[in-house]
Amino acid sequence: MFIYHSNIFITMPKNIAIIGMQWGDEGKGKVVDFLAENVDVIARFNGGNNAGHTIVAGGKKTILHHIPSGILHKNKLNIIGNGVVIDPKVILEEIDTLKKAGVEVSPKNLLISENAHVILPTHIEEDKKTGGKIGTTSRGIGPAYADKAARRGLRFCQFSDKKIFSEKFFRENFFKEYLEYAQKLAPFMADTPLIISNNLDKSKKILFEGAQGALLDIDHGTYPYVTSSNTTIGGVCTGLGIGPKKIQSSIGILKAYTTRVGEGPFPTELKDELGEIIRMKGHEFGSTTGRPRRVGWLDVLIARYSARINGLDSIAVTKLDVLSGLKKIKICVAYNHNGKKIDDFTTKLDVLENCEPVYEEMDGWDEDLAKMTKYEQLPSNARKYIKRIEELAKAPISIISIGPGREQTIVLRKEFLFY
Ligand code: IMP
């Protein structure tokens, strides 16, 4: 479909990649859930059960770790791509919980790539022993990806092949238990790159769902304080098996402030009472581990960096409502390092650990945004904040989220969304 905008016709996208712009927990799940209503396929491309998305199904709160949140919408195909690592025990629990809540889960609406790698108990044990200095989620993510890179990992197609799995693992104490998991999951296995390609050919609408955020990317993040997958746009191609030109649009998800779980540098971190206020108001506790998230001001160097390395088409700003009631709001616009001003984000730990953020201060607003449905209803200082982010991040803002509900979403530029 074409729409007329600023004197030109624009083709609205048939598929959109959803990418976290900070250190994860930006509210990707909420935006995916909002957009999923209008799509045919939701395909997750990276990470594993280190991710957590809280949803309410059948009046019950459920936390999804592997399964795309499109599962809650009827008649959508949910795909777990080859770039994902899967804990068979956890995904079976997720399927069970969903079924108990009355949600249909079958190979009709959930497929798992035959090339996705399996997280085994040995990976979890190793992560618990060695992940402490990074502050990992202890779910075995790093060790599973390490085995994949070292060419000794276990692909889903080998896991569900009784003969191969038995030959490799019959001596392990988890053998029997995991053999059973493999048989239960086998019907979900599919050649997912082929299925995605067929859907692209038929012009079906697809969401490519990322987990974590750009600064946790194994290549572009704050290494070694990162996760072990590509959370950035390239992960869509490798993690799902599609060509880059097939990605028609990308939306970066940017929380109106910054959070980080685990260790690693965080220039705008608020270690004071204000940080605690924002943490409580924004419910900033990990949905996978329950750990309190570290909280800080919005860092626009990060936003600009993410927009650049991902080539983002637009940005969705989330949790704007959490900032209501603050007298002053700060945006970090540069770093000072050894007397030198830095305008562009760097992943150099020495700089990030020893820089002073340079802030721009803006007036806050008192109004509760929860029930506002139009941009014009937002307090003028909230609108100024949004405009300033747009100018500084150098990417247009397409969505503003003002609460967890689907209806608490303001669309600013629909040309970047599905029709
Ligand atoms: P891992 O992914 O469990 O190996 O953890 C590596 C780093 O990424 C740690 O700092 C984790 O806290 C962080 N991390 C992993 N998954 C998420 C997520 O979904 N949200 C936020 N941080 C995450």
mmCIF file with all atom_site columns, C-alpha atoms in Angstrom, residues 331 362-363 365 375 379-391:
data_model
loop_
_atom_site.group_PDB
_atom_site.id
_atom_site.type_symbol
_atom_site.label_atom_id
_atom_site.label_alt_id
_atom_site.label_comp_id
_atom_site.label_asym_id
_atom_site.label_entity_id
_atom_site.label_seq_id
_atom_site.pdbx_PDB_ins_code
_atom_site.Cartn_x
_atom_site.Cartn_y
_atom_site.Cartn_z
_atom_site.occupancy
_atom_site.B_iso_or_equiv
_atom_site.pdbx_formal_charge
_atom_site.auth_seq_id
_atom_site.auth_comp_id
_atom_site.auth_asym_id
_atom_site.auth_atom_id
_atom_site.pdbx_PDB_model_num
ATOM 1  C CA . ILE A 1 331 ? 19.715 14.050 28.457 1.00 0.00 ? 331 ILE A CA 1
ATOM 2  C CA . MET A 1 362 ? 14.901 20.116 30.347 1.00 0.00 ? 362 MET A CA 1
ATOM 3  C CA . ASP A 1 363 ? 11.801 20.972 32.377 1.00 0.00 ? 363 ASP A CA 1
ATOM 4  C CA . TRP A 1 365 ? 5.873  17.578 33.486 1.00 0.00 ? 365 TRP A CA 1
ATOM 5  C CA . TYR A 1 375 ? 0.478  13.353 20.496 1.00 0.00 ? 375 TYR A CA 1
ATOM 6  C CA . PRO A 1 379 ? 2.150  18.009 27.951 1.00 0.00 ? 379 PRO A CA 1
ATOM 7  C CA . SER A 1 380 ? 4.238  20.508 25.978 1.00 0.00 ? 380 SER A CA 1
ATOM 8  C CA . ASN A 1 381 ? 7.392  19.632 27.938 1.00 0.00 ? 381 ASN A CA 1
ATOM 9  C CA . ALA A 1 382 ? 6.924  15.945 27.096 1.00 0.00 ? 382 ALA A CA 1
ATOM 10 C CA . ARG A 1 383 ? 6.587  16.889 23.427 1.00 0.00 ? 383 ARG A CA 1
ATOM 11 C CA . LYS A 1 384 ? 9.744  19.022 23.686 1.00 0.00 ? 384 LYS A CA 1
ATOM 12 C CA . TYR A 1 385 ? 11.562 16.025 25.154 1.00 0.00 ? 385 TYR A CA 1
ATOM 13 C CA . ILE A 1 386 ? 10.434 13.805 22.273 1.00 0.00 ? 386 ILE A CA 1
ATOM 14 C CA . LYS A 1 387 ? 11.423 16.404 19.681 1.00 0.00 ? 387 LYS A CA 1
ATOM 15 C CA . ARG A 1 388 ? 14.841 16.835 21.281 1.00 0.00 ? 388 ARG A CA 1
ATOM 16 C CA . ILE A 1 389 ? 15.464 13.067 21.235 1.00 0.00 ? 389 ILE A CA 1
ATOM 17 C CA . GLU A 1 390 ? 14.530 13.004 17.571 1.00 0.00 ? 390 GLU A CA 1
ATOM 18 C CA . GLU A 1 391 ? 16.948 15.853 16.751 1.00 0.00 ? 391 GLU A CA 1
#
